[in-house]
Coordinates of C-alpha atoms in Angstrom, one line a residue:
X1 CA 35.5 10.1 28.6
X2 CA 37.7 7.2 30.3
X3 CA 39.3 6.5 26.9
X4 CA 40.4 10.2 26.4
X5 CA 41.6 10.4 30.1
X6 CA 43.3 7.3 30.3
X7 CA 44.9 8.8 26.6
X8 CA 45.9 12.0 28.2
X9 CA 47.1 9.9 30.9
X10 CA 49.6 7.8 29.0
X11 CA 50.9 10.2 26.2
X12 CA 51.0 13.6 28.6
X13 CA 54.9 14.0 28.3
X14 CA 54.6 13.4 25.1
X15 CA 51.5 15.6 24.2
X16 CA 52.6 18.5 25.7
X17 CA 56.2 18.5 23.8
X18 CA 54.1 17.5 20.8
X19 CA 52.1 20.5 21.3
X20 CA 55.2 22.7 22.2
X21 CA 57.2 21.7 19.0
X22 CA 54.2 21.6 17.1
X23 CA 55.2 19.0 15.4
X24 CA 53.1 15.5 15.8
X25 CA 54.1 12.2 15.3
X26 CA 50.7 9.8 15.2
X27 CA 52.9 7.0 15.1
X28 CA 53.6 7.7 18.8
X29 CA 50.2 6.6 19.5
X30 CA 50.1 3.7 17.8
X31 CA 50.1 0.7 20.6
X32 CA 46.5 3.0 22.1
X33 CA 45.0 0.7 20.2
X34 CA 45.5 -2.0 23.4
X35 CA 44.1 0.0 25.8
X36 CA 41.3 0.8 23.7
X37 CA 40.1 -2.9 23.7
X38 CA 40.8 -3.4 27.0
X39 CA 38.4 -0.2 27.7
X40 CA 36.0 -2.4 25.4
X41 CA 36.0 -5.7 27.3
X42 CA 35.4 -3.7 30.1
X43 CA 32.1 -2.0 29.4
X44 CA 31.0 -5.6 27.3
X45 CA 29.5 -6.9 30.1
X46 CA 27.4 -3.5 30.3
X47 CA 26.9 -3.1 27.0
X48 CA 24.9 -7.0 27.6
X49 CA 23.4 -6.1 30.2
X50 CA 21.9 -2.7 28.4
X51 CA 21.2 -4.3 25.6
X52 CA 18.8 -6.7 26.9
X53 CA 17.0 -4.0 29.5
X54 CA 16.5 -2.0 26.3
X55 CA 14.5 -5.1 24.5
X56 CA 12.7 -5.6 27.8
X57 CA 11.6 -1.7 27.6
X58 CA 10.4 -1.9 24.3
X59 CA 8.5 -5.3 24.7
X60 CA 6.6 -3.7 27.2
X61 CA 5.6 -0.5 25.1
X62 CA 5.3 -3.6 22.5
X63 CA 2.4 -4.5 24.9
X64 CA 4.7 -7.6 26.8
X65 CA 2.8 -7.2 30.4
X66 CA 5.1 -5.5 32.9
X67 CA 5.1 -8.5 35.1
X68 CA 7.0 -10.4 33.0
X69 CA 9.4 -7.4 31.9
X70 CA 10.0 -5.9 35.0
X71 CA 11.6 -8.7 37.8
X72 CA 13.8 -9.6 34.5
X73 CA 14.9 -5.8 34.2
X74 CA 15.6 -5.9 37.8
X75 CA 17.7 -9.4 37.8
X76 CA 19.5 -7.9 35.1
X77 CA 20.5 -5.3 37.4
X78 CA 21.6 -7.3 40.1
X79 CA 24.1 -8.9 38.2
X80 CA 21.8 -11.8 37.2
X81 CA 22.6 -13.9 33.3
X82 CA 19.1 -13.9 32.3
X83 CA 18.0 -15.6 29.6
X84 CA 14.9 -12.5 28.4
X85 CA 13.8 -15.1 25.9
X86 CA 13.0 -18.1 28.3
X87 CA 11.6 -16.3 30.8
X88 CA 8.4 -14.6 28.8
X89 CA 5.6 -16.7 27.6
X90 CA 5.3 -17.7 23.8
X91 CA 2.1 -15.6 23.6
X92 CA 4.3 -12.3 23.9
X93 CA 6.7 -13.6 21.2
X94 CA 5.3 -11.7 18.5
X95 CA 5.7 -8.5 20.3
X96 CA 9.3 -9.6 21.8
X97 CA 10.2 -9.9 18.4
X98 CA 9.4 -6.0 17.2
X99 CA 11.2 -4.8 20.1
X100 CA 13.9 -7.2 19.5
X101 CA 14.1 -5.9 16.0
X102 CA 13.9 -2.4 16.9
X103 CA 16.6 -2.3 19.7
X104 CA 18.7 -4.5 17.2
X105 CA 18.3 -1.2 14.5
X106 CA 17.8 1.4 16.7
X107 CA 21.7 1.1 18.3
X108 CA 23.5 -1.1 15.6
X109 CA 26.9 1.0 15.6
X110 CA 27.1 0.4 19.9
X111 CA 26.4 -3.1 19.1
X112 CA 29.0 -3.6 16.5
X113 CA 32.4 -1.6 18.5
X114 CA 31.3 -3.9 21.5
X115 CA 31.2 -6.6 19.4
X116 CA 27.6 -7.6 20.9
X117 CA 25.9 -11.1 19.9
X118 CA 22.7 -9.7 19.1
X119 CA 19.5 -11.9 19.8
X120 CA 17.8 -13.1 16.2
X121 CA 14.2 -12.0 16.2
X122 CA 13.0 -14.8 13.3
X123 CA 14.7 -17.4 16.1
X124 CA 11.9 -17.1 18.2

């Protein structure tokens, strides 16, 4: 939605004489492509912090105890760099490592237009 509006934003002189002419000219648009990445940078930091809550939900249906899960999803939300890894024993790797795996599957294309560095399940 913030792409589109900030879009509509820019361009709205020349959308609406677009639209009245009905004639459109994409190469108008062209330089969008900025403010698209800048959008992007934006929500990375977001994107990282989702990205590890969702491996920290799926460890714990993954059977990782919630006390280990938890105060990291909470840190995480406080603004926190957490390192998921470091923080949960090596007994709860094997598990870590199917919801890292999952997660990594499950939402590949978000991963890939944030231009996420994904965490490598065989590293553990």
């Amino acid at each position: 939605a913030e792409i589109v509006k900030k879009f509509e934003d820019k361009y709205e002189f020349r959308l609406k004489s677009q639209v009245k002419s009905r004639k459109f000219k994409p190469k108008v648009f062209e330089d969008f492509w900025h403010d698209i990445d800048q959008i992007i940078d934006q929500f990375g930091e977001e994107t990282q912090e989702l990205y590890q809550k969702l491996i920290l939900i799926e460890a714990m249906y993954a059977k990782v105890p919630q006390k280990w899960c938890l105060p990291l999803i909470e840190r995480l939300g406080n603004g926190e760099r957490v390192d998921i890894v470091k923080n949960i024993p090596e007994q709860y790797y094997l598990p870590l490592k199917k919801a890292i795996r999952k997660v990594n599957l499950n939402s590949k294309p978000v991963w890939e237009i944030f231009v996420l560095a994904l965490l490598d399940p065989n590293s553990l």
